[in-house]
Coordinates of C-alpha atoms in Angstrom, one line a residue:
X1 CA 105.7 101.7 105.9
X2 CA 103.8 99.3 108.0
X3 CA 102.0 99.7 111.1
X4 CA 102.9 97.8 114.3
X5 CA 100.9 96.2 116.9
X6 CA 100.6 98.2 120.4
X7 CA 103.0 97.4 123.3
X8 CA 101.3 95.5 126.0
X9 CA 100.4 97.6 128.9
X10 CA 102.7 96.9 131.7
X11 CA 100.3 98.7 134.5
X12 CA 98.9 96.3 136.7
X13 CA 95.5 96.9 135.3
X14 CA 94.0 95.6 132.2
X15 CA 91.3 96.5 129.4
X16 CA 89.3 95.1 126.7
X17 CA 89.9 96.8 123.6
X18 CA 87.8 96.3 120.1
X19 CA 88.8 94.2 117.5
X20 CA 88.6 96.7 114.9
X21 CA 89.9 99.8 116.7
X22 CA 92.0 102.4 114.6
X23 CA 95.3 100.9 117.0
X24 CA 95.0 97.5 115.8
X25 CA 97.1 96.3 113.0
X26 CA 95.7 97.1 109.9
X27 CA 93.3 99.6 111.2
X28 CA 94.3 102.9 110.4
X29 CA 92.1 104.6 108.2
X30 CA 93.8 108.0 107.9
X31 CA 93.7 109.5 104.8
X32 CA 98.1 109.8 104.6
X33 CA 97.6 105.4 104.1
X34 CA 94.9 105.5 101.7
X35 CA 96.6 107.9 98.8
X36 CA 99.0 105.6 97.9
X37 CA 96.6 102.9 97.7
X38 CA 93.8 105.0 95.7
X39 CA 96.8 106.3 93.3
X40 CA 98.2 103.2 92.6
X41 CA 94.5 101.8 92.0
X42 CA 94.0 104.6 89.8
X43 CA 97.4 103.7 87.4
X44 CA 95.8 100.1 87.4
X45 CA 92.9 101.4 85.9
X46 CA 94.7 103.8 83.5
X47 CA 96.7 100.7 81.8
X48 CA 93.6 99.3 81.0
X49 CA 93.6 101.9 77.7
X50 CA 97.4 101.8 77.4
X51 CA 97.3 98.1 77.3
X52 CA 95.2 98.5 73.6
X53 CA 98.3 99.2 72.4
X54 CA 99.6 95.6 72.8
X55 CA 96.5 93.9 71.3
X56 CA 99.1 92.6 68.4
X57 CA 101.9 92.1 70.5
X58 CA 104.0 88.7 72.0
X59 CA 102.1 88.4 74.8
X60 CA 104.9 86.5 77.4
X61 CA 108.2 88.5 75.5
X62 CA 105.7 92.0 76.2
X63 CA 105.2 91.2 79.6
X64 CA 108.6 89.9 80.6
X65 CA 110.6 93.1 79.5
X66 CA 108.0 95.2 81.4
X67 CA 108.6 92.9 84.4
X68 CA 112.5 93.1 83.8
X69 CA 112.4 96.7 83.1
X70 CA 110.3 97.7 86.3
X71 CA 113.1 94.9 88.6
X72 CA 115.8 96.7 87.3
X73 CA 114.1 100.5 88.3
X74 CA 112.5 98.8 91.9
X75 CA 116.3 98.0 92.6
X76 CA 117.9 101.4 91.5
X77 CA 115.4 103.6 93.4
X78 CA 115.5 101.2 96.4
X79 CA 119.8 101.8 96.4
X80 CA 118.9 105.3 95.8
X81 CA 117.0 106.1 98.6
X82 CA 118.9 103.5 100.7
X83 CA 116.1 101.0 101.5
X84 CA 117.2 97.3 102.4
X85 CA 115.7 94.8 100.4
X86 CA 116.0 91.7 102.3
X87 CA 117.2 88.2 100.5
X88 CA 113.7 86.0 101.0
X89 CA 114.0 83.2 103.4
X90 CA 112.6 79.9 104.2
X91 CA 108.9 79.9 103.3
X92 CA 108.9 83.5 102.2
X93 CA 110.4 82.0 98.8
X94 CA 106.8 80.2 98.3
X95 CA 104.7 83.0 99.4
X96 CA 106.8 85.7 96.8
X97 CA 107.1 83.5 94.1
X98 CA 103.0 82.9 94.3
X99 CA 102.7 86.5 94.0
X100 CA 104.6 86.3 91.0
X101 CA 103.0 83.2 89.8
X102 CA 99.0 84.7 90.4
X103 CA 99.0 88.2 90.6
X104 CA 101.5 88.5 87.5
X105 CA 101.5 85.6 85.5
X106 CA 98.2 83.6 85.7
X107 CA 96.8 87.2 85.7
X108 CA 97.9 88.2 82.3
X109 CA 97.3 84.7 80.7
X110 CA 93.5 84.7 82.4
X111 CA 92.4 88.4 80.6
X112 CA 94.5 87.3 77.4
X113 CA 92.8 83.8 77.2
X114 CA 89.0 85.0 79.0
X115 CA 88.5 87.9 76.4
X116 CA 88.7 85.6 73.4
X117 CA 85.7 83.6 75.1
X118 CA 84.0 86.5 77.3
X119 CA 83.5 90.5 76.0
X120 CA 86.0 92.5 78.3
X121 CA 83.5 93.6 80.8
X122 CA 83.1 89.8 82.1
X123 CA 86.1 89.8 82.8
X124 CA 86.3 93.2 84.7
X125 CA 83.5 92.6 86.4
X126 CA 85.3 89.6 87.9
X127 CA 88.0 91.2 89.1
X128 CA 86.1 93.9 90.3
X129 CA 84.3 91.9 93.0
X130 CA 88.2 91.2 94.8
X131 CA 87.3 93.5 97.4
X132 CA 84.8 90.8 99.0
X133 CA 87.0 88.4 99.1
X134 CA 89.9 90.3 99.9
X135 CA 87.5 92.2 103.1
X136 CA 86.9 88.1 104.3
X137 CA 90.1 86.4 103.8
X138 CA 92.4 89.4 104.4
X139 CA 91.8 89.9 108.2
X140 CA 92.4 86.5 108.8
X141 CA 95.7 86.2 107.2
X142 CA 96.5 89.2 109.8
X143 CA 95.1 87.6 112.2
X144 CA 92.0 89.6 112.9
X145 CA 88.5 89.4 112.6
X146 CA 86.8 90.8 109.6
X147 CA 85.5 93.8 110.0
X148 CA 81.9 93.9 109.4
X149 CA 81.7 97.8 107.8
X150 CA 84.3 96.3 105.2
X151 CA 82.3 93.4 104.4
X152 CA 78.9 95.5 104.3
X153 CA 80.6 98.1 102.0
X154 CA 82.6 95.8 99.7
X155 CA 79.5 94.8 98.1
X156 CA 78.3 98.4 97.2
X157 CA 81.6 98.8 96.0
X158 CA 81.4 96.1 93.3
X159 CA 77.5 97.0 92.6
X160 CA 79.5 100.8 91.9
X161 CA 82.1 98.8 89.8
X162 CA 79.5 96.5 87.5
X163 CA 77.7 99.9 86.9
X164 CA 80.4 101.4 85.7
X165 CA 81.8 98.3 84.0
X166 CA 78.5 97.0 82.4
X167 CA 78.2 93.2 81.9
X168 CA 78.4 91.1 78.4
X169 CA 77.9 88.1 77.2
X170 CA 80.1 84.9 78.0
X171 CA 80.3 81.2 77.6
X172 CA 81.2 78.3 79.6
X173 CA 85.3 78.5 79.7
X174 CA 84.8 82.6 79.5
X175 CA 83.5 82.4 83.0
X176 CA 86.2 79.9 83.8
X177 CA 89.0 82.5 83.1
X178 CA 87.0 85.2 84.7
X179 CA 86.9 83.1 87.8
X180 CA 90.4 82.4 87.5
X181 CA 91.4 85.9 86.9
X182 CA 89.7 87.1 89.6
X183 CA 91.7 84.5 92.0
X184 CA 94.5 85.6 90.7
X185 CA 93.7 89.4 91.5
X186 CA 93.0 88.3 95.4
X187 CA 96.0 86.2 95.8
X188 CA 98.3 89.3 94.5
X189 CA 97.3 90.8 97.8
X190 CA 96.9 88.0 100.9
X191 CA 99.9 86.3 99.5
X192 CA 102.0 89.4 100.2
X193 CA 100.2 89.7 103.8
X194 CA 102.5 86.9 105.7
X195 CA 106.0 88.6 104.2
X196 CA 104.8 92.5 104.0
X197 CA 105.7 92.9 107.9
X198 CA 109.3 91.7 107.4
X199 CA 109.8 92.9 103.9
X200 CA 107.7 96.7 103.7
X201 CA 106.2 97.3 100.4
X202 CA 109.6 97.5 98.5
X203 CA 111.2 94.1 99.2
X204 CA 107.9 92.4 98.4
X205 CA 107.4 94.5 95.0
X206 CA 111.0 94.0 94.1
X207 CA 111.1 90.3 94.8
X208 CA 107.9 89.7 93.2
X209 CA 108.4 91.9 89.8
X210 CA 111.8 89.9 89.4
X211 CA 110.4 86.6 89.7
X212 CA 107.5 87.4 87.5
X213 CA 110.1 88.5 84.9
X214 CA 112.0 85.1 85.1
X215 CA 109.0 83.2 84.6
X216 CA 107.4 85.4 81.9
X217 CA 111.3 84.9 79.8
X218 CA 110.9 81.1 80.6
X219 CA 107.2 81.4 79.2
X220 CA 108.7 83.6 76.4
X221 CA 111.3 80.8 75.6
X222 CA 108.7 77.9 75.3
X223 CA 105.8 79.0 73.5
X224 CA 107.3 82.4 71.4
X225 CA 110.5 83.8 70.4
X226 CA 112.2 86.7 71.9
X227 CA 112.8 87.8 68.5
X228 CA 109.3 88.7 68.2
X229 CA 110.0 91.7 70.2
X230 CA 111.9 93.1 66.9
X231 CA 108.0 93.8 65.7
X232 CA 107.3 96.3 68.1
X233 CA 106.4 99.7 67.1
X234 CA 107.6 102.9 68.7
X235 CA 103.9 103.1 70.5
X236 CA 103.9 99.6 71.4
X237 CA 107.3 100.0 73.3
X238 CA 106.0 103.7 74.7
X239 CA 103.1 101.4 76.4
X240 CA 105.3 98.7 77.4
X241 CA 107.2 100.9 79.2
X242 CA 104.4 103.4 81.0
X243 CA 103.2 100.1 81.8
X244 CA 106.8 99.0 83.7
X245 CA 107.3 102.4 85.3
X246 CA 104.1 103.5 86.2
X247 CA 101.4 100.6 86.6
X248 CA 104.1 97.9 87.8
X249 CA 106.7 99.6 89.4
X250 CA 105.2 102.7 91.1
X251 CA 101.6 101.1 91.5
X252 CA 103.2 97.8 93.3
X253 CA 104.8 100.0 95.8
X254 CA 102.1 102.8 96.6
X255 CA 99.5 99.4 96.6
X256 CA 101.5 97.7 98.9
X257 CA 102.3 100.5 100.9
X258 CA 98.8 100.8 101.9
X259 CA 98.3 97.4 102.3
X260 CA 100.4 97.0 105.1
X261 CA 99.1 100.5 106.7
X262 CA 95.3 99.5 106.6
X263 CA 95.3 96.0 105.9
X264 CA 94.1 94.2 103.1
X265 CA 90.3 94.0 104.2
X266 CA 90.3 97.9 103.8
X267 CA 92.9 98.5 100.9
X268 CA 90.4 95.8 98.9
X269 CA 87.9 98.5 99.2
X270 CA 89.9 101.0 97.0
X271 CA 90.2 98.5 94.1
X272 CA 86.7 100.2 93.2
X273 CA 88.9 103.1 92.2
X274 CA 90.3 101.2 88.7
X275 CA 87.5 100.8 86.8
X276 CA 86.7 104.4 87.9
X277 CA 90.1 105.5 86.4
X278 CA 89.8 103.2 83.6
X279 CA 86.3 105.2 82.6
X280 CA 88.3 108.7 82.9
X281 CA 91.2 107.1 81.1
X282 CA 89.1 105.9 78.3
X283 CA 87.5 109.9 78.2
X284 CA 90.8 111.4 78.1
X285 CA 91.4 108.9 74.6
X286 CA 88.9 109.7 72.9
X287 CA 86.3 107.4 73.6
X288 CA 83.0 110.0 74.9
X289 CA 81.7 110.8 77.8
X290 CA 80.3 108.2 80.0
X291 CA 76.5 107.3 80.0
X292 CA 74.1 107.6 82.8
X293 CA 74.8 104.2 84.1
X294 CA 78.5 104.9 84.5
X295 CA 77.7 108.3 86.6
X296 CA 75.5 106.4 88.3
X297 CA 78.3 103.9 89.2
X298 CA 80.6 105.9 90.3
X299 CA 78.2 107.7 92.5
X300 CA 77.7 103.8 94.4
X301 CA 81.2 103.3 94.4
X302 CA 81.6 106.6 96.4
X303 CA 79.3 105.8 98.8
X304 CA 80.7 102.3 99.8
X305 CA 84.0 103.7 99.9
X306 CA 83.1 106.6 102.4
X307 CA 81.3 103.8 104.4
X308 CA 83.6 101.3 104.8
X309 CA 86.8 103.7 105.1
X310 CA 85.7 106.3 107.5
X311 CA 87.4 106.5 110.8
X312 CA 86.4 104.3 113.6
X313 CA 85.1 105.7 116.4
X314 CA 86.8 105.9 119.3
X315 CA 86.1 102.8 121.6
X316 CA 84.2 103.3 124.8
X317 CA 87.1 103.0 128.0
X318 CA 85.9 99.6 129.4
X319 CA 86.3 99.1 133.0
X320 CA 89.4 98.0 134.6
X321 CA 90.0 95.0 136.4
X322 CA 92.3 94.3 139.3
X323 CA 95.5 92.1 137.8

């Protein structure tokens, strides 16, 4: 699930190897770790139409069943296929529960609260640029360097994204959330760096999915009424729970998954993929075929993707030196 870094050589000869090599940790770039990652990114962009659904709906008692639902389904298929999901430890508690906190809570609050000062594409567009951040704070957490492909594609990537995004207008606290929504999406990936090497992709996605859900009840008990929930409509529960299964519960592992195969400078990369699917998604409803600037966008999200994922070349065999 994770890749681990090479045994030191035990010949009496050593060799100076590069920072960014496909053998380092975090620097595989075969195609086998990036499905997961470019699937789950594509589910994340599908629940952007779902999520229309819930316009009308208690926004903390939505999101805490989802969150409850997709625990409960993490823990069955995790006992199912017979996967140890460790009990967190020590610091791991803060790093989990700031997953939980960001990536899940802040998150939803952030779009809810931005879109009522910002049009929707602020706010996407925010979140779209995660992969710069994620290709210069990411390596770092794993203690690497960044890798300089990654941060020269990340920005065509998010150029691709805005394209296909578009931009809209905004005001002082609608670029507040933005910001905030976007630091949100960063920090649901480099907080799960430091406990994805002990845990794997399922005991971080369980962990955090179950502690999300706590929070959202508490959140659910102080500002609505679970009771609320008895207003939901058989196509508001139908997107509550696609959203559980499929963009929380499947998506958090395949994400993660990759995460811990390429690292998060590369995985940030393949968040270009959501608004991509989002654009399909919104065909597939209904809502026409995209305009030129869209096409266009999804040409220069491509292109940054085939540059900053394609394999590493092989580094040149430096000379040996006498131990």
């Amino acid at each position: 699930m994770q890749t681990q870094p090479a045994s030191p050589s035990t010949s009496t000869s050593t060799s100076i190897s590069a920072p960014d090599s496909p053998d380092a940790p975090g620097g595989s770039t075969a195609l086998r770790d990036l499905v997961p990652g470019i699937t789950g990114m594509a589910l994340v962009g599908s629940s952007v139409t779902v999520s229309r659904a819930l316009v009308d709906a208690p926004l903390f008692a939505t999101q805490a069943v989802r969150y409850a639902a997709a625990a409960l389904l993490l823990f069955a298929l995790a006992r199912a296929a017979r996967v140890p999901v460790h009990m967190p430890r020590g610091r791991e508690w803060l790093w989990l529960a700031g997953i939980a906190a960001t990536g899940l809570v802040l998150f939803n609050v952030a779009v809810v609260r931005g879109v009522a000062h910002a049009e929707p594409a602020v706010i996407a567009v925010a979140v779209a640029s995660v992969p710069i951040l994620l290709g210069l704070l990411g390596p770092f957490l794993e203690g690497r360097r960044p890798s300089r492909r990654v941060l020269l594609a990340a920005p065509v990537v998010v150029a691709g994204a805005v394209l296909v995004e578009g931009t809209g207008r905004t005001d002082a606290a609608g670029v507040a959330w933005a910001a905030l929504a976007l630091g949100c999406e960063a920090a649901f990936t480099l907080l799960a760096v430091p406990v994805l090497r002990r845990h794997g992709a399922w005991g971080v996605s369980v962990h955090a999915v179950w502690l999300g859900a706590l929070m959202l009840a508490g959140l659910t008990v102080v500002f609505e009424s679970p009771a609320e929930l008895t207003s939901l409509g058989r196509t508001q529960w139908a997107a509550a729970g696609y959203l559980a299964v499929m963009v929380t519960a499947v998506a958090f592992l395949l994400w993660y998954r990759t995460v811990a195969a390429v690292g998060a400078g590369r995985a940030g990369l393949l968040t270009g993929v959501a608004p991509l699917a989002a654009a399909g998604a919104g065909v597939l409803a209904g809502s026409g075929v995209p305009g030129p600037a869209v096409w266009l966008g999804l040409l220069v999200v491509i292109v940054g993707l085939a540059a900053g994922l394609r394999p590493d070349r092989a580094p040149r065999s430096a000379p040996t030196l006498p131990a």
